[in-house]
Amino acid sequence: MSVPVIAGHTYIYVHNLSDEPIQVGLYEVPVGQGVSVGAFSFSVSDGWGLYYNIEAYRENHDNIEHKIWSKTRQLNASQLEKLSNNIKNYLNYWDPFFNCAFFAYSIWNGSVGDLLIPLVIPVLSHLMLMVSGARKGVLDMYCPTEDQVFRQRGSGGNARLEPVSVRTLS
């Protein structure tokens, strides 16, 4: 699992290195693939909230290799289950305080056990990653297809995934 920061946006990225599918939130990640999960507001057309694979889709389709700051950890089964439950149960909401950085760091903290302080502004969160030992480089993310990009509606037992519109993908 990684917590990357790119162009002022913070999100979670999980790559499946196991020999069977894994669950990340509401999304089943096939063997050898990955999923990015992030909170969005104005930069998507389908409304504020949690999205699966927008970062990975956009990063792989803009033909630019961005060097980003990211902190990475291997997850055991218990940590992966916590991560998945924390995403499913997250208040599917975005505002200036409960933004992308708050989402990513609270999911990281609740799953891995480290302490990353969500400093509200992604640029400050970028500094938090640097101080905590993050590395700068190209994060090799799985390239999802359009039909692998979703918005999470609701949370907890009422949560479900919906495909995103073409406008959100661009």
JSON list of N, CA, C and O in Angstrom, two decimals, residues 2-13 36-40 43 54-71 100-101 104-105 121-123 125-127 129 135-141:
[
{"chain": "A", "resi": 2, "resn": "SER", "atom": "N", "xyz": [0.47, 2.25, -0.73]},
{"chain": "A", "resi": 2, "resn": "SER", "atom": "CA", "xyz": [1.21, 3.51, -0.79]},
{"chain": "A", "resi": 2, "resn": "SER", "atom": "C", "xyz": [0.28, 4.67, -0.50]},
{"chain": "A", "resi": 2, "resn": "SER", "atom": "O", "xyz": [-0.90, 4.61, -0.79]},
{"chain": "A", "resi": 3, "resn": "VAL", "atom": "N", "xyz": [0.85, 5.72, 0.07]},
{"chain": "A", "resi": 3, "resn": "VAL", "atom": "CA", "xyz": [0.17, 7.00, 0.20]},
{"chain": "A", "resi": 3, "resn": "VAL", "atom": "C", "xyz": [0.97, 7.97, -0.64]},
{"chain": "A", "resi": 3, "resn": "VAL", "atom": "O", "xyz": [2.00, 8.46, -0.22]},
{"chain": "A", "resi": 4, "resn": "PRO", "atom": "N", "xyz": [0.53, 8.23, -1.88]},
{"chain": "A", "resi": 4, "resn": "PRO", "atom": "CA", "xyz": [1.26, 9.16, -2.73]},
{"chain": "A", "resi": 4, "resn": "PRO", "atom": "C", "xyz": [0.68, 10.57, -2.69]},
{"chain": "A", "resi": 4, "resn": "PRO", "atom": "O", "xyz": [-0.49, 10.76, -2.40]},
{"chain": "A", "resi": 5, "resn": "VAL", "atom": "N", "xyz": [1.50, 11.55, -3.02]},
{"chain": "A", "resi": 5, "resn": "VAL", "atom": "CA", "xyz": [1.06, 12.92, -3.21]},
{"chain": "A", "resi": 5, "resn": "VAL", "atom": "C", "xyz": [1.52, 13.35, -4.58]},
{"chain": "A", "resi": 5, "resn": "VAL", "atom": "O", "xyz": [2.70, 13.27, -4.90]},
{"chain": "A", "resi": 6, "resn": "ILE", "atom": "N", "xyz": [0.58, 13.77, -5.40]},
{"chain": "A", "resi": 6, "resn": "ILE", "atom": "CA", "xyz": [0.91, 14.26, -6.74]},
{"chain": "A", "resi": 6, "resn": "ILE", "atom": "C", "xyz": [0.11, 15.53, -7.01]},
{"chain": "A", "resi": 6, "resn": "ILE", "atom": "O", "xyz": [-1.09, 15.56, -6.80]},
{"chain": "A", "resi": 7, "resn": "ALA", "atom": "N", "xyz": [0.79, 16.57, -7.42]},
{"chain": "A", "resi": 7, "resn": "ALA", "atom": "CA", "xyz": [0.16, 17.84, -7.81]},
{"chain": "A", "resi": 7, "resn": "ALA", "atom": "C", "xyz": [-0.87, 18.29, -6.78]},
{"chain": "A", "resi": 7, "resn": "ALA", "atom": "O", "xyz": [-1.96, 18.70, -7.12]},
{"chain": "A", "resi": 8, "resn": "GLY", "atom": "N", "xyz": [-0.55, 18.17, -5.51]},
{"chain": "A", "resi": 8, "resn": "GLY", "atom": "CA", "xyz": [-1.46, 18.64, -4.46]},
{"chain": "A", "resi": 8, "resn": "GLY", "atom": "C", "xyz": [-2.58, 17.68, -4.12]},
{"chain": "A", "resi": 8, "resn": "GLY", "atom": "O", "xyz": [-3.50, 18.03, -3.38]},
{"chain": "A", "resi": 9, "resn": "HIS", "atom": "N", "xyz": [-2.56, 16.47, -4.61]},
{"chain": "A", "resi": 9, "resn": "HIS", "atom": "CA", "xyz": [-3.61, 15.49, -4.32]},
{"chain": "A", "resi": 9, "resn": "HIS", "atom": "C", "xyz": [-3.00, 14.30, -3.58]},
{"chain": "A", "resi": 9, "resn": "HIS", "atom": "O", "xyz": [-1.92, 13.82, -3.94]},
{"chain": "A", "resi": 10, "resn": "THR", "atom": "N", "xyz": [-3.67, 13.84, -2.54]},
{"chain": "A", "resi": 10, "resn": "THR", "atom": "CA", "xyz": [-3.21, 12.72, -1.73]},
{"chain": "A", "resi": 10, "resn": "THR", "atom": "C", "xyz": [-4.23, 11.60, -1.83]},
{"chain": "A", "resi": 10, "resn": "THR", "atom": "O", "xyz": [-5.43, 11.85, -1.77]},
{"chain": "A", "resi": 11, "resn": "TYR", "atom": "N", "xyz": [-3.77, 10.36, -1.97]},
{"chain": "A", "resi": 11, "resn": "TYR", "atom": "CA", "xyz": [-4.68, 9.22, -2.12]},
{"chain": "A", "resi": 11, "resn": "TYR", "atom": "C", "xyz": [-3.99, 7.95, -1.65]},
{"chain": "A", "resi": 11, "resn": "TYR", "atom": "O", "xyz": [-2.82, 7.95, -1.27]},
{"chain": "A", "resi": 12, "resn": "ILE", "atom": "N", "xyz": [-4.72, 6.85, -1.67]},
{"chain": "A", "resi": 12, "resn": "ILE", "atom": "CA", "xyz": [-4.21, 5.52, -1.32]},
{"chain": "A", "resi": 12, "resn": "ILE", "atom": "C", "xyz": [-4.06, 4.72, -2.61]},
{"chain": "A", "resi": 12, "resn": "ILE", "atom": "O", "xyz": [-4.92, 4.79, -3.49]},
{"chain": "A", "resi": 13, "resn": "TYR", "atom": "N", "xyz": [-2.98, 3.95, -2.72]},
{"chain": "A", "resi": 13, "resn": "TYR", "atom": "CA", "xyz": [-2.82, 3.03, -3.83]},
{"chain": "A", "resi": 13, "resn": "TYR", "atom": "C", "xyz": [-2.44, 1.67, -3.27]},
{"chain": "A", "resi": 13, "resn": "TYR", "atom": "O", "xyz": [-1.51, 1.56, -2.46]},
{"chain": "A", "resi": 36, "resn": "SER", "atom": "N", "xyz": [-6.36, 2.65, -7.01]},
{"chain": "A", "resi": 36, "resn": "SER", "atom": "CA", "xyz": [-6.17, 3.89, -6.27]},
{"chain": "A", "resi": 36, "resn": "SER", "atom": "C", "xyz": [-7.52, 4.29, -5.70]},
{"chain": "A", "resi": 36, "resn": "SER", "atom": "O", "xyz": [-8.56, 4.04, -6.32]},
{"chain": "A", "resi": 37, "resn": "VAL", "atom": "N", "xyz": [-7.50, 4.87, -4.50]},
{"chain": "A", "resi": 37, "resn": "VAL", "atom": "CA", "xyz": [-8.74, 5.32, -3.86]},
{"chain": "A", "resi": 37, "resn": "VAL", "atom": "C", "xyz": [-8.48, 6.71, -3.31]},
{"chain": "A", "resi": 37, "resn": "VAL", "atom": "O", "xyz": [-7.51, 6.92, -2.57]},
{"chain": "A", "resi": 38, "resn": "GLY", "atom": "N", "xyz": [-9.35, 7.65, -3.66]},
{"chain": "A", "resi": 38, "resn": "GLY", "atom": "CA", "xyz": [-9.16, 9.02, -3.20]},
{"chain": "A", "resi": 38, "resn": "GLY", "atom": "C", "xyz": [-10.47, 9.76, -3.05]},
{"chain": "A", "resi": 38, "resn": "GLY", "atom": "O", "xyz": [-11.49, 9.36, -3.60]},
{"chain": "A", "resi": 39, "resn": "ALA", "atom": "N", "xyz": [-10.42, 10.85, -2.29]},
{"chain": "A", "resi": 39, "resn": "ALA", "atom": "CA", "xyz": [-11.57, 11.72, -2.09]},
{"chain": "A", "resi": 39, "resn": "ALA", "atom": "C", "xyz": [-11.45, 12.91, -3.04]},
{"chain": "A", "resi": 39, "resn": "ALA", "atom": "O", "xyz": [-10.38, 13.51, -3.15]},
{"chain": "A", "resi": 40, "resn": "PHE", "atom": "N", "xyz": [-12.55, 13.24, -3.70]},
{"chain": "A", "resi": 40, "resn": "PHE", "atom": "CA", "xyz": [-12.55, 14.32, -4.70]},
{"chain": "A", "resi": 40, "resn": "PHE", "atom": "C", "xyz": [-13.68, 15.30, -4.45]},
{"chain": "A", "resi": 40, "resn": "PHE", "atom": "O", "xyz": [-14.70, 14.96, -3.85]},
{"chain": "A", "resi": 43, "resn": "SER", "atom": "N", "xyz": [-12.81, 18.50, -8.94]},
{"chain": "A", "resi": 43, "resn": "SER", "atom": "CA", "xyz": [-12.06, 17.98, -10.09]},
{"chain": "A", "resi": 43, "resn": "SER", "atom": "C", "xyz": [-12.70, 16.77, -10.75]},
{"chain": "A", "resi": 43, "resn": "SER", "atom": "O", "xyz": [-12.12, 16.17, -11.64]},
{"chain": "A", "resi": 54, "resn": "ILE", "atom": "N", "xyz": [-9.45, 6.62, -10.24]},
{"chain": "A", "resi": 54, "resn": "ILE", "atom": "CA", "xyz": [-9.30, 7.84, -11.05]},
{"chain": "A", "resi": 54, "resn": "ILE", "atom": "C", "xyz": [-7.83, 8.22, -11.15]},
{"chain": "A", "resi": 54, "resn": "ILE", "atom": "O", "xyz": [-7.33, 8.54, -12.23]},
{"chain": "A", "resi": 55, "resn": "GLU", "atom": "N", "xyz": [-7.13, 8.22, -10.04]},
{"chain": "A", "resi": 55, "resn": "GLU", "atom": "CA", "xyz": [-5.71, 8.60, -10.06]},
{"chain": "A", "resi": 55, "resn": "GLU", "atom": "C", "xyz": [-4.91, 7.68, -10.97]},
{"chain": "A", "resi": 55, "resn": "GLU", "atom": "O", "xyz": [-4.12, 8.15, -11.79]},
{"chain": "A", "resi": 56, "resn": "ALA", "atom": "N", "xyz": [-5.11, 6.38, -10.84]},
{"chain": "A", "resi": 56, "resn": "ALA", "atom": "CA", "xyz": [-4.37, 5.42, -11.67]},
{"chain": "A", "resi": 56, "resn": "ALA", "atom": "C", "xyz": [-4.75, 5.57, -13.14]},
{"chain": "A", "resi": 56, "resn": "ALA", "atom": "O", "xyz": [-3.88, 5.52, -14.02]},
{"chain": "A", "resi": 57, "resn": "TYR", "atom": "N", "xyz": [-6.01, 5.80, -13.41]},
{"chain": "A", "resi": 57, "resn": "TYR", "atom": "CA", "xyz": [-6.45, 5.99, -14.79]},
{"chain": "A", "resi": 57, "resn": "TYR", "atom": "C", "xyz": [-5.82, 7.25, -15.39]},
{"chain": "A", "resi": 57, "resn": "TYR", "atom": "O", "xyz": [-5.23, 7.19, -16.46]},
{"chain": "A", "resi": 58, "resn": "ARG", "atom": "N", "xyz": [-5.95, 8.36, -14.69]},
{"chain": "A", "resi": 58, "resn": "ARG", "atom": "CA", "xyz": [-5.42, 9.63, -15.22]},
{"chain": "A", "resi": 58, "resn": "ARG", "atom": "C", "xyz": [-3.90, 9.59, -15.34]},
{"chain": "A", "resi": 58, "resn": "ARG", "atom": "O", "xyz": [-3.34, 10.07, -16.31]},
{"chain": "A", "resi": 59, "resn": "GLU", "atom": "N", "xyz": [-3.22, 9.05, -14.36]},
{"chain": "A", "resi": 59, "resn": "GLU", "atom": "CA", "xyz": [-1.75, 8.99, -14.38]},
{"chain": "A", "resi": 59, "resn": "GLU", "atom": "C", "xyz": [-1.25, 8.17, -15.56]},
{"chain": "A", "resi": 59, "resn": "GLU", "atom": "O", "xyz": [-0.27, 8.53, -16.19]},
{"chain": "A", "resi": 60, "resn": "ASN", "atom": "N", "xyz": [-1.95, 7.10, -15.88]},
{"chain": "A", "resi": 60, "resn": "ASN", "atom": "CA", "xyz": [-1.51, 6.24, -16.98]},
{"chain": "A", "resi": 60, "resn": "ASN", "atom": "C", "xyz": [-1.95, 6.74, -18.36]},
{"chain": "A", "resi": 60, "resn": "ASN", "atom": "O", "xyz": [-1.41, 6.31, -19.35]},
{"chain": "A", "resi": 61, "resn": "HIS", "atom": "N", "xyz": [-2.94, 7.61, -18.41]},
{"chain": "A", "resi": 61, "resn": "HIS", "atom": "CA", "xyz": [-3.45, 8.08, -19.70]},
{"chain": "A", "resi": 61, "resn": "HIS", "atom": "C", "xyz": [-2.99, 9.48, -20.09]},
{"chain": "A", "resi": 61, "resn": "HIS", "atom": "O", "xyz": [-3.27, 9.93, -21.18]},
{"chain": "A", "resi": 62, "resn": "ASP", "atom": "N", "xyz": [-2.27, 10.17, -19.22]},
{"chain": "A", "resi": 62, "resn": "ASP", "atom": "CA", "xyz": [-1.82, 11.51, -19.60]},
{"chain": "A", "resi": 62, "resn": "ASP", "atom": "C", "xyz": [-0.42, 11.50, -20.23]},
{"chain": "A", "resi": 62, "resn": "ASP", "atom": "O", "xyz": [0.10, 12.54, -20.61]},
{"chain": "A", "resi": 63, "resn": "ASN", "atom": "N", "xyz": [0.17, 10.30, -20.34]},
{"chain": "A", "resi": 63, "resn": "ASN", "atom": "CA", "xyz": [1.47, 10.12, -21.01]},
{"chain": "A", "resi": 63, "resn": "ASN", "atom": "C", "xyz": [2.62, 10.92, -20.41]},
{"chain": "A", "resi": 63, "resn": "ASN", "atom": "O", "xyz": [3.55, 11.29, -21.10]},
{"chain": "A", "resi": 64, "resn": "ILE", "atom": "N", "xyz": [2.54, 11.21, -19.13]},
{"chain": "A", "resi": 64, "resn": "ILE", "atom": "CA", "xyz": [3.62, 11.90, -18.43]},
{"chain": "A", "resi": 64, "resn": "ILE", "atom": "C", "xyz": [3.97, 11.07, -17.21]},
{"chain": "A", "resi": 64, "resn": "ILE", "atom": "O", "xyz": [3.09, 10.67, -16.46]},
{"chain": "A", "resi": 65, "resn": "GLU", "atom": "N", "xyz": [5.25, 10.78, -17.00]},
{"chain": "A", "resi": 65, "resn": "GLU", "atom": "CA", "xyz": [5.66, 10.08, -15.79]},
{"chain": "A", "resi": 65, "resn": "GLU", "atom": "C", "xyz": [5.93, 11.12, -14.71]},
{"chain": "A", "resi": 65, "resn": "GLU", "atom": "O", "xyz": [6.94, 11.81, -14.75]},
{"chain": "A", "resi": 66, "resn": "HIS", "atom": "N", "xyz": [4.99, 11.25, -13.79]},
{"chain": "A", "resi": 66, "resn": "HIS", "atom": "CA", "xyz": [5.16, 12.20, -12.69]},
{"chain": "A", "resi": 66, "resn": "HIS", "atom": "C", "xyz": [6.03, 11.60, -11.60]},
{"chain": "A", "resi": 66, "resn": "HIS", "atom": "O", "xyz": [5.84, 10.44, -11.22]},
{"chain": "A", "resi": 67, "resn": "LYS", "atom": "N", "xyz": [6.97, 12.36, -11.11]},
{"chain": "A", "resi": 67, "resn": "LYS", "atom": "CA", "xyz": [7.72, 11.94, -9.93]},
{"chain": "A", "resi": 67, "resn": "LYS", "atom": "C", "xyz": [6.93, 12.43, -8.73]},
{"chain": "A", "resi": 67, "resn": "LYS", "atom": "O", "xyz": [6.63, 13.61, -8.61]},
{"chain": "A", "resi": 68, "resn": "ILE", "atom": "N", "xyz": [6.54, 11.50, -7.88]},
{"chain": "A", "resi": 68, "resn": "ILE", "atom": "CA", "xyz": [5.69, 11.82, -6.74]},
{"chain": "A", "resi": 68, "resn": "ILE", "atom": "C", "xyz": [6.32, 11.33, -5.44]},
{"chain": "A", "resi": 68, "resn": "ILE", "atom": "O", "xyz": [7.17, 10.44, -5.44]},
{"chain": "A", "resi": 69, "resn": "TRP", "atom": "N", "xyz": [5.90, 11.93, -4.36]},
{"chain": "A", "resi": 69, "resn": "TRP", "atom": "CA", "xyz": [6.32, 11.49, -3.04]},
{"chain": "A", "resi": 69, "resn": "TRP", "atom": "C", "xyz": [5.34, 10.42, -2.57]},
{"chain": "A", "resi": 69, "resn": "TRP", "atom": "O", "xyz": [4.13, 10.59, -2.67]},
{"chain": "A", "resi": 70, "resn": "SER", "atom": "N", "xyz": [5.86, 9.31, -2.09]},
{"chain": "A", "resi": 70, "resn": "SER", "atom": "CA", "xyz": [4.97, 8.27, -1.57]},
{"chain": "A", "resi": 70, "resn": "SER", "atom": "C", "xyz": [5.66, 7.49, -0.46]},
{"chain": "A", "resi": 70, "resn": "SER", "atom": "O", "xyz": [6.87, 7.35, -0.42]},
{"chain": "A", "resi": 71, "resn": "LYS", "atom": "N", "xyz": [4.83, 7.02, 0.44]},
{"chain": "A", "resi": 71, "resn": "LYS", "atom": "CA", "xyz": [5.26, 6.17, 1.55]},
{"chain": "A", "resi": 71, "resn": "LYS", "atom": "C", "xyz": [4.60, 4.83, 1.31]},
{"chain": "A", "resi": 71, "resn": "LYS", "atom": "O", "xyz": [3.41, 4.76, 1.02]},
{"chain": "A", "resi": 100, "resn": "CYS", "atom": "N", "xyz": [-8.94, 15.22, 0.59]},
{"chain": "A", "resi": 100, "resn": "CYS", "atom": "CA", "xyz": [-8.18, 14.05, 0.11]},
{"chain": "A", "resi": 100, "resn": "CYS", "atom": "C", "xyz": [-7.07, 13.64, 1.08]},
{"chain": "A", "resi": 100, "resn": "CYS", "atom": "O", "xyz": [-6.85, 12.46, 1.32]},
{"chain": "A", "resi": 101, "resn": "ALA", "atom": "N", "xyz": [-6.38, 14.62, 1.65]},
{"chain": "A", "resi": 101, "resn": "ALA", "atom": "CA", "xyz": [-5.29, 14.31, 2.59]},
{"chain": "A", "resi": 101, "resn": "ALA", "atom": "C", "xyz": [-5.85, 13.68, 3.87]},
{"chain": "A", "resi": 101, "resn": "ALA", "atom": "O", "xyz": [-5.30, 12.71, 4.37]},
{"chain": "A", "resi": 104, "resn": "ALA", "atom": "N", "xyz": [-6.83, 10.01, 2.98]},
{"chain": "A", "resi": 104, "resn": "ALA", "atom": "CA", "xyz": [-5.70, 9.09, 2.79]},
{"chain": "A", "resi": 104, "resn": "ALA", "atom": "C", "xyz": [-4.95, 8.82, 4.09]},
{"chain": "A", "resi": 104, "resn": "ALA", "atom": "O", "xyz": [-4.62, 7.67, 4.40]},
{"chain": "A", "resi": 105, "resn": "TYR", "atom": "N", "xyz": [-4.72, 9.85, 4.88]},
{"chain": "A", "resi": 105, "resn": "TYR", "atom": "CA", "xyz": [-3.96, 9.67, 6.11]},
{"chain": "A", "resi": 105, "resn": "TYR", "atom": "C", "xyz": [-4.77, 8.93, 7.17]},
{"chain": "A", "resi": 105, "resn": "TYR", "atom": "O", "xyz": [-4.23, 8.12, 7.91]},
{"chain": "A", "resi": 121, "resn": "ILE", "atom": "N", "xyz": [-4.16, 20.82, 4.22]},
{"chain": "A", "resi": 121, "resn": "ILE", "atom": "CA", "xyz": [-3.76, 21.26, 2.88]},
{"chain": "A", "resi": 121, "resn": "ILE", "atom": "C", "xyz": [-2.80, 20.21, 2.31]},
{"chain": "A", "resi": 121, "resn": "ILE", "atom": "O", "xyz": [-1.79, 19.88, 2.94]},
{"chain": "A", "resi": 122, "resn": "PRO", "atom": "N", "xyz": [-3.10, 19.65, 1.14]},
{"chain": "A", "resi": 122, "resn": "PRO", "atom": "CA", "xyz": [-2.24, 18.62, 0.57]},
{"chain": "A", "resi": 122, "resn": "PRO", "atom": "C", "xyz": [-0.76, 19.00, 0.49]},
{"chain": "A", "resi": 122, "resn": "PRO", "atom": "O", "xyz": [0.11, 18.15, 0.66]},
{"chain": "A", "resi": 123, "resn": "VAL", "atom": "N", "xyz": [-0.45, 20.27, 0.26]},
{"chain": "A", "resi": 123, "resn": "VAL", "atom": "CA", "xyz": [0.95, 20.68, 0.20]},
{"chain": "A", "resi": 123, "resn": "VAL", "atom": "C", "xyz": [1.63, 20.45, 1.55]},
{"chain": "A", "resi": 123, "resn": "VAL", "atom": "O", "xyz": [2.77, 19.98, 1.62]},
{"chain": "A", "resi": 125, "resn": "SER", "atom": "N", "xyz": [0.59, 18.24, 3.73]},
{"chain": "A", "resi": 125, "resn": "SER", "atom": "CA", "xyz": [0.64, 16.78, 3.86]},
{"chain": "A", "resi": 125, "resn": "SER", "atom": "C", "xyz": [1.83, 16.21, 3.10]},
{"chain": "A", "resi": 125, "resn": "SER", "atom": "O", "xyz": [2.42, 15.22, 3.51]},
{"chain": "A", "resi": 126, "resn": "HIS", "atom": "N", "xyz": [2.17, 16.83, 2.00]},
{"chain": "A", "resi": 126, "resn": "HIS", "atom": "CA", "xyz": [3.36, 16.47, 1.23]},
{"chain": "A", "resi": 126, "resn": "HIS", "atom": "C", "xyz": [4.59, 16.57, 2.13]},
{"chain": "A", "resi": 126, "resn": "HIS", "atom": "O", "xyz": [5.42, 15.67, 2.18]},
{"chain": "A", "resi": 127, "resn": "LEU", "atom": "N", "xyz": [4.69, 17.67, 2.88]},
{"chain": "A", "resi": 127, "resn": "LEU", "atom": "CA", "xyz": [5.81, 17.84, 3.82]},
{"chain": "A", "resi": 127, "resn": "LEU", "atom": "C", "xyz": [5.80, 16.76, 4.90]},
{"chain": "A", "resi": 127, "resn": "LEU", "atom": "O", "xyz": [6.84, 16.26, 5.29]},
{"chain": "A", "resi": 129, "resn": "LEU", "atom": "N", "xyz": [4.76, 13.73, 4.57]},
{"chain": "A", "resi": 129, "resn": "LEU", "atom": "CA", "xyz": [5.29, 12.51, 3.96]},
{"chain": "A", "resi": 129, "resn": "LEU", "atom": "C", "xyz": [6.82, 12.58, 3.89]},
{"chain": "A", "resi": 129, "resn": "LEU", "atom": "O", "xyz": [7.50, 11.60, 4.19]},
{"chain": "A", "resi": 135, "resn": "ARG", "atom": "N", "xyz": [9.61, 8.58, -0.19]},
{"chain": "A", "resi": 135, "resn": "ARG", "atom": "CA", "xyz": [10.59, 8.67, -1.27]},
{"chain": "A", "resi": 135, "resn": "ARG", "atom": "C", "xyz": [9.94, 9.30, -2.49]},
{"chain": "A", "resi": 135, "resn": "ARG", "atom": "O", "xyz": [8.76, 9.13, -2.73]},
{"chain": "A", "resi": 136, "resn": "LYS", "atom": "N", "xyz": [10.76, 9.96, -3.28]},
{"chain": "A", "resi": 136, "resn": "LYS", "atom": "CA", "xyz": [10.27, 10.57, -4.51]},
{"chain": "A", "resi": 136, "resn": "LYS", "atom": "C", "xyz": [10.66, 9.71, -5.69]},
{"chain": "A", "resi": 136, "resn": "LYS", "atom": "O", "xyz": [11.80, 9.28, -5.82]},
{"chain": "A", "resi": 137, "resn": "GLY", "atom": "N", "xyz": [9.70, 9.45, -6.55]},
{"chain": "A", "resi": 137, "resn": "GLY", "atom": "CA", "xyz": [9.96, 8.66, -7.74]},
{"chain": "A", "resi": 137, "resn": "GLY", "atom": "C", "xyz": [8.68, 8.43, -8.51]},
{"chain": "A", "resi": 137, "resn": "GLY", "atom": "O", "xyz": [7.63, 8.95, -8.17]},
{"chain": "A", "resi": 138, "resn": "VAL", "atom": "N", "xyz": [8.76, 7.62, -9.54]},
{"chain": "A", "resi": 138, "resn": "VAL", "atom": "CA", "xyz": [7.59, 7.27, -10.34]},
{"chain": "A", "resi": 138, "resn": "VAL", "atom": "C", "xyz": [6.93, 6.08, -9.66]},
{"chain": "A", "resi": 138, "resn": "VAL", "atom": "O", "xyz": [7.57, 5.06, -9.42]},
{"chain": "A", "resi": 139, "resn": "LEU", "atom": "N", "xyz": [5.64, 6.21, -9.34]},
{"chain": "A", "resi": 139, "resn": "LEU", "atom": "CA", "xyz": [4.88, 5.11, -8.74]},
{"chain": "A", "resi": 139, "resn": "LEU", "atom": "C", "xyz": [4.27, 4.31, -9.88]},
{"chain": "A", "resi": 139, "resn": "LEU", "atom": "O", "xyz": [3.44, 4.82, -10.63]},
{"chain": "A", "resi": 140, "resn": "ASP", "atom": "N", "xyz": [4.71, 3.08, -10.03]},
{"chain": "A", "resi": 140, "resn": "ASP", "atom": "CA", "xyz": [4.23, 2.22, -11.10]},
{"chain": "A", "resi": 140, "resn": "ASP", "atom": "C", "xyz": [2.86, 1.69, -10.72]},
{"chain": "A", "resi": 140, "resn": "ASP", "atom": "O", "xyz": [2.75, 0.76, -9.94]},
{"chain": "A", "resi": 141, "resn": "MET", "atom": "N", "xyz": [1.82, 2.31, -11.28]},
{"chain": "A", "resi": 141, "resn": "MET", "atom": "CA", "xyz": [0.45, 1.91, -10.96]},
{"chain": "A", "resi": 141, "resn": "MET", "atom": "C", "xyz": [-0.15, 1.11, -12.12]},
{"chain": "A", "resi": 141, "resn": "MET", "atom": "O", "xyz": [0.15, 1.37, -13.29]}
]
